[in-house]
Amino acid sequence: MGDLTKAKQKAIGVVSPHAGFMYSGDVAGAVYSRIEIPETIIILGPNHTGHGENVSVMTEGIWSMPMGDIAIDTELAKALCEETSLARPNTAAHQFEHSIETQLPFLQYLRATFRIVPICLKKVDFSTCQKLSEGIVRALKRTNKSALIIASSDMNHFESHNAAKEKDKKAIAKIEDRDALGLFNTVRQEQISMCGVNPTTVMLLCSEKLGAKQAELIEYKTSGEVNGDKNRVVGYAGVIVS
């Protein structure tokens, strides 16, 4: 989980990976151990299953986890769906999706109770990311809440360790510059198979509207550094935006 004795910083957003914990858990733990975990958390994840809407928001209910139940922040989730028609109440997208669920044990380890707004995104254009970010910020202001915004994403998939590192370096540079459009375009132009580019784009756009001043890469590694197979790896980056 990283160094839990260090002073925590207040984060507006983070990028955290969602692979098996043996592969990407170190990177996720390094991020979460550095930040304050607030009462309200918005988690944006990519849609791996194809189920549900383009932007599927779970607006009510409980997520049952091994470390205890986690409630949906129904007020904020419903406000989001009212603030932008792009965000639609939908549970089907979340039923078999792991990208949001894998963030929760880290959060629960560090804070006993909190509420979440889970948002599952299919592949959408930049304009959709922009409008969704505006809706999220309006919903936060309307409900008078502040939230940590998590973008769940792995980086480049299934190339060699060196190729993945080179590609990921280009995407990470845009994240560190807090350049949402630059990230969105770079991932496409360089054919970087970053599954959570849309969640990360939305998080960066929200963060700018909420006063972000910096983005720091906390840790990067590939699956090849864990299992020794550097011929076909997945990259993992942990970033804090504050």
PDB file of C-alpha atoms in Angstrom:
ATOM      1  CA  MET A   1       0.000   0.000   0.000  1.00  0.00           C
ATOM      2  CA  GLY A   2       2.963   2.379  -0.090  1.00  0.00           C
ATOM      3  CA  ASP A   3       4.140   4.427   2.896  1.00  0.00           C
ATOM      4  CA  LEU A   4       1.112   5.034   5.135  1.00  0.00           C
ATOM      5  CA  THR A   5       3.130   7.187   7.581  1.00  0.00           C
ATOM      6  CA  LYS A   6       3.634  10.101   5.181  1.00  0.00           C
ATOM      7  CA  ALA A   7       1.360  13.158   5.306  1.00  0.00           C
ATOM      8  CA  LYS A   8      -1.559  12.789   2.903  1.00  0.00           C
ATOM      9  CA  GLN A   9      -2.192  15.290   0.162  1.00  0.00           C
ATOM     10  CA  LYS A  10      -5.603  16.445  -0.998  1.00  0.00           C
ATOM     11  CA  ALA A  11      -6.170  15.267  -4.550  1.00  0.00           C
ATOM     12  CA  ILE A  12      -8.745  16.403  -7.089  1.00  0.00           C
ATOM     13  CA  GLY A  13      -8.237  13.370  -9.315  1.00  0.00           C
ATOM     14  CA  VAL A  14      -6.117  10.281  -9.803  1.00  0.00           C
ATOM     15  CA  VAL A  15      -5.311   7.726 -12.460  1.00  0.00           C
ATOM     16  CA  SER A  16      -5.159   4.193 -11.061  1.00  0.00           C
ATOM     17  CA  PRO A  17      -4.869   0.808 -12.826  1.00  0.00           C
ATOM     18  CA  HIS A  18      -7.378  -2.026 -12.636  1.00  0.00           C
ATOM     19  CA  ALA A  19      -5.527  -5.258 -13.458  1.00  0.00           C
ATOM     20  CA  GLY A  20      -5.073  -8.214 -11.125  1.00  0.00           C
ATOM     21  CA  PHE A  21      -3.670  -6.957  -7.829  1.00  0.00           C
ATOM     22  CA  MET A  22      -0.471  -9.006  -8.191  1.00  0.00           C
ATOM     23  CA  TYR A  23       0.266  -7.060 -11.381  1.00  0.00           C
ATOM     24  CA  SER A  24      -0.963  -3.511 -10.762  1.00  0.00           C
ATOM     25  CA  GLY A  25      -1.704  -3.431  -7.023  1.00  0.00           C
ATOM     26  CA  ASP A  26       1.648  -1.820  -6.192  1.00  0.00           C
ATOM     27  CA  VAL A  27       0.908   1.092  -8.509  1.00  0.00           C
ATOM     28  CA  ALA A  28      -2.644   1.592  -7.232  1.00  0.00           C
ATOM     29  CA  GLY A  29      -1.484   1.311  -3.619  1.00  0.00           C
ATOM     30  CA  ALA A  30       1.279   3.847  -4.183  1.00  0.00           C
ATOM     31  CA  VAL A  31      -1.325   6.364  -5.366  1.00  0.00           C
ATOM     32  CA  TYR A  32      -4.009   5.801  -2.736  1.00  0.00           C
ATOM     33  CA  SER A  33      -1.559   5.724   0.179  1.00  0.00           C
ATOM     34  CA  ARG A  34      -0.459   9.272  -0.714  1.00  0.00           C
ATOM     35  CA  ILE A  35      -3.872  10.974  -0.713  1.00  0.00           C
ATOM     36  CA  GLU A  36      -6.740  11.867   1.588  1.00  0.00           C
ATOM     37  CA  ILE A  37      -9.764   9.664   0.901  1.00  0.00           C
ATOM     38  CA  PRO A  38     -12.874  11.881   1.090  1.00  0.00           C
ATOM     39  CA  GLU A  39     -16.485  11.072   1.859  1.00  0.00           C
ATOM     40  CA  THR A  40     -17.572  11.294  -1.789  1.00  0.00           C
ATOM     41  CA  ILE A  41     -15.790   9.536  -4.648  1.00  0.00           C
ATOM     42  CA  ILE A  42     -16.617   9.580  -8.349  1.00  0.00           C
ATOM     43  CA  ILE A  43     -15.109   6.606 -10.184  1.00  0.00           C
ATOM     44  CA  LEU A  44     -14.882   6.633 -13.980  1.00  0.00           C
ATOM     45  CA  GLY A  45     -14.077   3.319 -15.615  1.00  0.00           C
ATOM     46  CA  PRO A  46     -13.980   2.014 -19.183  1.00  0.00           C
ATOM     47  CA  ASN A  47     -16.706  -0.316 -20.389  1.00  0.00           C
ATOM     48  CA  HIS A  48     -15.079  -3.668 -21.238  1.00  0.00           C
ATOM     49  CA  THR A  49     -18.335  -5.603 -21.737  1.00  0.00           C
ATOM     50  CA  GLY A  50     -20.246  -3.443 -24.224  1.00  0.00           C
ATOM     51  CA  HIS A  51     -23.350  -3.549 -22.023  1.00  0.00           C
ATOM     52  CA  GLY A  52     -25.370  -0.482 -21.099  1.00  0.00           C
ATOM     53  CA  GLU A  53     -25.324   3.106 -22.316  1.00  0.00           C
ATOM     54  CA  ASN A  54     -22.447   5.182 -23.645  1.00  0.00           C
ATOM     55  CA  VAL A  55     -22.307   6.795 -20.195  1.00  0.00           C
ATOM     56  CA  SER A  56     -23.828   4.439 -17.606  1.00  0.00           C
ATOM     57  CA  VAL A  57     -24.292   5.827 -14.097  1.00  0.00           C
ATOM     58  CA  MET A  58     -25.384   3.614 -11.218  1.00  0.00           C
ATOM     59  CA  THR A  59     -27.685   5.968  -9.323  1.00  0.00           C
ATOM     60  CA  GLU A  60     -28.800   3.902  -6.330  1.00  0.00           C
ATOM     61  CA  GLY A  61     -28.060   0.768  -4.383  1.00  0.00           C
ATOM     62  CA  ILE A  62     -25.220  -0.913  -2.537  1.00  0.00           C
ATOM     63  CA  TRP A  63     -22.026  -2.532  -3.778  1.00  0.00           C
ATOM     64  CA  SER A  64     -21.259  -5.605  -1.665  1.00  0.00           C
ATOM     65  CA  MET A  65     -17.525  -6.025  -1.176  1.00  0.00           C
ATOM     66  CA  PRO A  66     -15.529  -8.486   0.981  1.00  0.00           C
ATOM     67  CA  MET A  67     -14.534  -5.622   3.313  1.00  0.00           C
ATOM     68  CA  GLY A  68     -18.127  -4.370   3.651  1.00  0.00           C
ATOM     69  CA  ASP A  69     -20.911  -2.678   1.728  1.00  0.00           C
ATOM     70  CA  ILE A  70     -20.436   0.620  -0.110  1.00  0.00           C
ATOM     71  CA  ALA A  71     -23.413   2.887  -0.770  1.00  0.00           C
ATOM     72  CA  ILE A  72     -24.049   4.853  -3.935  1.00  0.00           C
ATOM     73  CA  ASP A  73     -24.233   8.632  -3.471  1.00  0.00           C
ATOM     74  CA  THR A  74     -27.744   8.749  -4.918  1.00  0.00           C
ATOM     75  CA  GLU A  75     -28.132  12.519  -4.584  1.00  0.00           C
ATOM     76  CA  LEU A  76     -24.996  13.264  -6.607  1.00  0.00           C
ATOM     77  CA  ALA A  77     -25.553  10.460  -9.137  1.00  0.00           C
ATOM     78  CA  LYS A  78     -29.105  11.583  -9.888  1.00  0.00           C
ATOM     79  CA  ALA A  79     -28.015  15.219 -10.064  1.00  0.00           C
ATOM     80  CA  LEU A  80     -25.427  14.243 -12.684  1.00  0.00           C
ATOM     81  CA  CYS A  81     -28.035  12.489 -14.827  1.00  0.00           C
ATOM     82  CA  GLU A  82     -30.234  15.598 -14.573  1.00  0.00           C
ATOM     83  CA  GLU A  83     -27.386  17.977 -15.415  1.00  0.00           C
ATOM     84  CA  THR A  84     -26.479  16.194 -18.660  1.00  0.00           C
ATOM     85  CA  SER A  85     -28.603  13.876 -20.795  1.00  0.00           C
ATOM     86  CA  LEU A  86     -25.407  12.020 -21.775  1.00  0.00           C
ATOM     87  CA  ALA A  87     -25.302  10.401 -18.314  1.00  0.00           C
ATOM     88  CA  ARG A  88     -28.005   7.773 -18.005  1.00  0.00           C
ATOM     89  CA  PRO A  89     -29.042   5.588 -15.086  1.00  0.00           C
ATOM     90  CA  ASN A  90     -27.974   2.057 -15.974  1.00  0.00           C
ATOM     91  CA  THR A  91     -26.929  -1.010 -13.987  1.00  0.00           C
ATOM     92  CA  ALA A  92     -26.238  -3.424 -16.872  1.00  0.00           C
ATOM     93  CA  ALA A  93     -22.884  -1.821 -17.698  1.00  0.00           C
ATOM     94  CA  HIS A  94     -21.716  -2.356 -14.123  1.00  0.00           C
ATOM     95  CA  GLN A  95     -22.814  -5.956 -13.627  1.00  0.00           C
ATOM     96  CA  PHE A  96     -19.721  -7.691 -15.042  1.00  0.00           C
ATOM     97  CA  GLU A  97     -17.335  -4.715 -15.171  1.00  0.00           C
ATOM     98  CA  HIS A  98     -14.154  -4.854 -13.065  1.00  0.00           C
ATOM     99  CA  SER A  99     -12.538  -1.471 -13.740  1.00  0.00           C
ATOM    100  CA  ILE A 100     -14.434   0.380 -11.001  1.00  0.00           C
ATOM    101  CA  GLU A 101     -14.751  -2.494  -8.536  1.00  0.00           C
ATOM    102  CA  THR A 102     -10.986  -3.047  -8.349  1.00  0.00           C
ATOM    103  CA  GLN A 103     -10.452   0.452  -6.895  1.00  0.00           C
ATOM    104  CA  LEU A 104     -12.706  -0.168  -3.901  1.00  0.00           C
ATOM    105  CA  PRO A 105     -10.532  -2.405  -1.654  1.00  0.00           C
ATOM    106  CA  PHE A 106      -7.772   0.236  -1.634  1.00  0.00           C
ATOM    107  CA  LEU A 107     -10.270   2.926  -0.671  1.00  0.00           C
ATOM    108  CA  GLN A 108     -11.868   0.738   2.021  1.00  0.00           C
ATOM    109  CA  TYR A 109      -8.469  -0.057   3.522  1.00  0.00           C
ATOM    110  CA  LEU A 110      -7.845   3.641   4.005  1.00  0.00           C
ATOM    111  CA  ARG A 111     -11.330   4.882   4.949  1.00  0.00           C
ATOM    112  CA  ALA A 112     -14.131   3.025   6.699  1.00  0.00           C
ATOM    113  CA  THR A 113     -17.101   4.741   5.074  1.00  0.00           C
ATOM    114  CA  PHE A 114     -17.600   6.705   1.879  1.00  0.00           C
ATOM    115  CA  ARG A 115     -20.094   6.902  -0.972  1.00  0.00           C
ATOM    116  CA  ILE A 116     -19.421   6.399  -4.652  1.00  0.00           C
ATOM    117  CA  VAL A 117     -20.779   7.493  -8.008  1.00  0.00           C
ATOM    118  CA  PRO A 118     -19.790   4.747 -10.493  1.00  0.00           C
ATOM    119  CA  ILE A 119     -19.655   5.904 -14.125  1.00  0.00           C
ATOM    120  CA  CYS A 120     -18.913   3.373 -16.868  1.00  0.00           C
ATOM    121  CA  LEU A 121     -17.831   4.830 -20.230  1.00  0.00           C
ATOM    122  CA  LYS A 122     -17.882   3.270 -23.681  1.00  0.00           C
ATOM    123  CA  LYS A 123     -15.578   4.671 -26.371  1.00  0.00           C
ATOM    124  CA  VAL A 124     -16.858   8.203 -26.958  1.00  0.00           C
ATOM    125  CA  ASP A 125     -15.577  11.311 -28.739  1.00  0.00           C
ATOM    126  CA  PHE A 126     -13.834  14.244 -27.088  1.00  0.00           C
ATOM    127  CA  SER A 127     -16.945  16.398 -27.226  1.00  0.00           C
ATOM    128  CA  THR A 128     -18.813  13.807 -25.147  1.00  0.00           C
ATOM    129  CA  CYS A 129     -15.973  13.751 -22.600  1.00  0.00           C
ATOM    130  CA  GLN A 130     -16.135  17.541 -22.425  1.00  0.00           C
ATOM    131  CA  LYS A 131     -19.912  17.658 -21.925  1.00  0.00           C
ATOM    132  CA  LEU A 132     -19.781  14.904 -19.306  1.00  0.00           C
ATOM    133  CA  SER A 133     -17.079  16.764 -17.369  1.00  0.00           C
ATOM    134  CA  GLU A 134     -19.216  19.903 -17.411  1.00  0.00           C
ATOM    135  CA  GLY A 135     -22.178  17.889 -16.101  1.00  0.00           C
ATOM    136  CA  ILE A 136     -20.071  16.387 -13.292  1.00  0.00           C
ATOM    137  CA  VAL A 137     -18.849  19.817 -12.179  1.00  0.00           C
ATOM    138  CA  ARG A 138     -22.373  21.273 -12.313  1.00  0.00           C
ATOM    139  CA  ALA A 139     -23.689  18.320 -10.266  1.00  0.00           C
ATOM    140  CA  LEU A 140     -20.979  18.824  -7.636  1.00  0.00           C
ATOM    141  CA  LYS A 141     -21.811  22.524  -7.356  1.00  0.00           C
ATOM    142  CA  ARG A 142     -25.547  21.860  -7.267  1.00  0.00           C
ATOM    143  CA  THR A 143     -25.199  19.360  -4.413  1.00  0.00           C
ATOM    144  CA  ASN A 144     -22.526  21.476  -2.681  1.00  0.00           C
ATOM    145  CA  LYS A 145     -20.129  18.522  -2.600  1.00  0.00           C
ATOM    146  CA  SER A 146     -16.455  18.013  -3.271  1.00  0.00           C
ATOM    147  CA  ALA A 147     -15.240  14.651  -4.497  1.00  0.00           C
ATOM    148  CA  LEU A 148     -12.174  12.681  -5.450  1.00  0.00           C
ATOM    149  CA  ILE A 149     -12.444  11.809  -9.159  1.00  0.00           C
ATOM    150  CA  ILE A 150     -10.805   8.477 -10.012  1.00  0.00           C
ATOM    151  CA  ALA A 151      -9.986   7.488 -13.587  1.00  0.00           C
ATOM    152  CA  SER A 152      -9.517   3.728 -13.732  1.00  0.00           C
ATOM    153  CA  SER A 153      -7.169   2.797 -16.562  1.00  0.00           C
ATOM    154  CA  ASP A 154      -4.442   0.443 -17.618  1.00  0.00           C
ATOM    155  CA  MET A 155      -1.958   1.749 -20.181  1.00  0.00           C
ATOM    156  CA  ASN A 156      -0.684   0.114 -23.381  1.00  0.00           C
ATOM    157  CA  HIS A 157      -1.601  -3.563 -23.889  1.00  0.00           C
ATOM    158  CA  PHE A 158       0.188  -6.611 -25.285  1.00  0.00           C
ATOM    159  CA  GLU A 159       3.380  -5.243 -26.793  1.00  0.00           C
ATOM    160  CA  SER A 160       6.945  -5.700 -25.580  1.00  0.00           C
ATOM    161  CA  HIS A 161       8.067  -4.036 -22.356  1.00  0.00           C
ATOM    162  CA  ASN A 162      10.204  -1.503 -24.231  1.00  0.00           C
ATOM    163  CA  ALA A 163       7.513  -0.698 -26.811  1.00  0.00           C
ATOM    164  CA  ALA A 164       4.894  -0.255 -24.099  1.00  0.00           C
ATOM    165  CA  LYS A 165       7.163   2.032 -22.071  1.00  0.00           C
ATOM    166  CA  GLU A 166       7.855   4.230 -25.099  1.00  0.00           C
ATOM    167  CA  LYS A 167       4.186   4.526 -26.005  1.00  0.00           C
ATOM    168  CA  ASP A 168       3.064   5.053 -22.425  1.00  0.00           C
ATOM    169  CA  LYS A 169       5.680   7.765 -21.923  1.00  0.00           C
ATOM    170  CA  LYS A 170       3.910   9.853 -24.584  1.00  0.00           C
ATOM    171  CA  ALA A 171       0.500   9.436 -22.955  1.00  0.00           C
ATOM    172  CA  ILE A 172       1.838  10.055 -19.442  1.00  0.00           C
ATOM    173  CA  ALA A 173       3.518  13.284 -20.601  1.00  0.00           C
ATOM    174  CA  LYS A 174       0.112  14.617 -21.663  1.00  0.00           C
ATOM    175  CA  ILE A 175      -1.425  13.595 -18.328  1.00  0.00           C
ATOM    176  CA  GLU A 176       1.403  15.309 -16.439  1.00  0.00           C
ATOM    177  CA  ASP A 177       0.751  18.441 -18.547  1.00  0.00           C
ATOM    178  CA  ARG A 178      -2.965  18.113 -17.654  1.00  0.00           C
ATOM    179  CA  ASP A 179      -3.627  18.261 -21.404  1.00  0.00           C
ATOM    180  CA  ALA A 180      -6.895  16.362 -21.852  1.00  0.00           C
ATOM    181  CA  LEU A 181      -7.238  16.969 -25.595  1.00  0.00           C
ATOM    182  CA  GLY A 182      -3.555  16.200 -26.100  1.00  0.00           C
ATOM    183  CA  LEU A 183      -3.963  12.875 -24.301  1.00  0.00           C
ATOM    184  CA  PHE A 184      -7.098  11.997 -26.258  1.00  0.00           C
ATOM    185  CA  ASN A 185      -5.401  12.724 -29.599  1.00  0.00           C
ATOM    186  CA  THR A 186      -2.017  11.196 -28.704  1.00  0.00           C
ATOM    187  CA  VAL A 187      -3.562   7.873 -27.713  1.00  0.00           C
ATOM    188  CA  ARG A 188      -5.273   7.659 -31.097  1.00  0.00           C
ATOM    189  CA  GLN A 189      -2.426   8.984 -33.243  1.00  0.00           C
ATOM    190  CA  GLU A 190       0.203   6.782 -31.575  1.00  0.00           C
ATOM    191  CA  GLN A 191      -2.131   3.745 -31.387  1.00  0.00           C
ATOM    192  CA  ILE A 192      -1.722   3.436 -27.628  1.00  0.00           C
ATOM    193  CA  SER A 193      -4.164   0.833 -26.340  1.00  0.00           C
ATOM    194  CA  MET A 194      -4.925   2.705 -23.100  1.00  0.00           C
ATOM    195  CA  CYS A 195      -8.343   1.339 -22.176  1.00  0.00           C
ATOM    196  CA  GLY A 196      -9.243   4.188 -19.816  1.00  0.00           C
ATOM    197  CA  VAL A 197      -8.353   7.109 -22.049  1.00  0.00           C
ATOM    198  CA  ASN A 198     -11.935   8.417 -21.892  1.00  0.00           C
ATOM    199  CA  PRO A 199     -12.177   8.210 -18.073  1.00  0.00           C
ATOM    200  CA  THR A 200      -8.765   9.900 -17.805  1.00  0.00           C
ATOM    201  CA  THR A 201      -9.774  12.602 -20.285  1.00  0.00           C
ATOM    202  CA  VAL A 202     -12.956  13.341 -18.307  1.00  0.00           C
ATOM    203  CA  MET A 203     -11.042  13.373 -15.008  1.00  0.00           C
ATOM    204  CA  LEU A 204      -8.488  15.849 -16.403  1.00  0.00           C
ATOM    205  CA  LEU A 205     -11.238  18.102 -17.776  1.00  0.00           C
ATOM    206  CA  CYS A 206     -13.062  18.067 -14.429  1.00  0.00           C
ATOM    207  CA  SER A 207      -9.827  18.718 -12.554  1.00  0.00           C
ATOM    208  CA  GLU A 208      -9.080  21.826 -14.600  1.00  0.00           C
ATOM    209  CA  LYS A 209     -12.537  23.212 -13.875  1.00  0.00           C
ATOM    210  CA  LEU A 210     -12.004  22.444 -10.179  1.00  0.00           C
ATOM    211  CA  GLY A 211      -8.709  24.324  -9.963  1.00  0.00           C
ATOM    212  CA  ALA A 212      -5.979  21.721 -10.558  1.00  0.00           C
ATOM    213  CA  LYS A 213      -2.429  23.077 -10.524  1.00  0.00           C
ATOM    214  CA  GLN A 214      -0.268  19.983 -11.041  1.00  0.00           C
ATOM    215  CA  ALA A 215      -0.218  16.319 -12.014  1.00  0.00           C
ATOM    216  CA  GLU A 216       2.475  13.977 -10.693  1.00  0.00           C
ATOM    217  CA  LEU A 217       3.395  10.491 -11.898  1.00  0.00           C
ATOM    218  CA  ILE A 218       3.707   8.428  -8.719  1.00  0.00           C
ATOM    219  CA  GLU A 219       4.658   5.066 -10.203  1.00  0.00           C
ATOM    220  CA  TYR A 220       4.855   3.235 -13.519  1.00  0.00           C
ATOM    221  CA  LYS A 221       5.558  -0.390 -14.255  1.00  0.00           C
ATOM    222  CA  THR A 222       4.582  -3.137 -16.658  1.00  0.00           C
ATOM    223  CA  SER A 223       3.323  -6.645 -16.039  1.00  0.00           C
ATOM    224  CA  GLY A 224       6.653  -7.879 -17.401  1.00  0.00           C
ATOM    225  CA  GLU A 225       8.399  -6.482 -14.339  1.00  0.00           C
ATOM    226  CA  VAL A 226       6.149  -8.685 -12.204  1.00  0.00           C
ATOM    227  CA  ASN A 227       6.026 -11.988 -14.074  1.00  0.00           C
ATOM    228  CA  GLY A 228       9.288 -11.736 -16.026  1.00  0.00           C
ATOM    229  CA  ASP A 229       7.626 -12.001 -19.467  1.00  0.00           C
ATOM    230  CA  LYS A 230       8.683  -8.802 -21.195  1.00  0.00           C
ATOM    231  CA  ASN A 231       7.548  -9.886 -24.664  1.00  0.00           C
ATOM    232  CA  ARG A 232       3.835  -9.168 -24.107  1.00  0.00           C
ATOM    233  CA  VAL A 233       3.037  -6.752 -21.322  1.00  0.00           C
ATOM    234  CA  VAL A 234       0.444  -4.318 -20.020  1.00  0.00           C
ATOM    235  CA  GLY A 235       1.522  -0.938 -18.651  1.00  0.00           C
ATOM    236  CA  TYR A 236       0.273   0.571 -15.378  1.00  0.00           C
ATOM    237  CA  ALA A 237       0.565   4.236 -14.361  1.00  0.00           C
ATOM    238  CA  GLY A 238      -0.444   5.916 -11.109  1.00  0.00           C
ATOM    239  CA  VAL A 239      -0.941   9.702 -11.239  1.00  0.00           C
ATOM    240  CA  ILE A 240      -2.174  12.256  -8.690  1.00  0.00           C
ATOM    241  CA  VAL A 241      -3.780  15.491  -9.907  1.00  0.00           C
ATOM    242  CA  SER A 242      -4.019  18.248  -7.317  1.00  0.00           C
TER     243      SER A 242
END
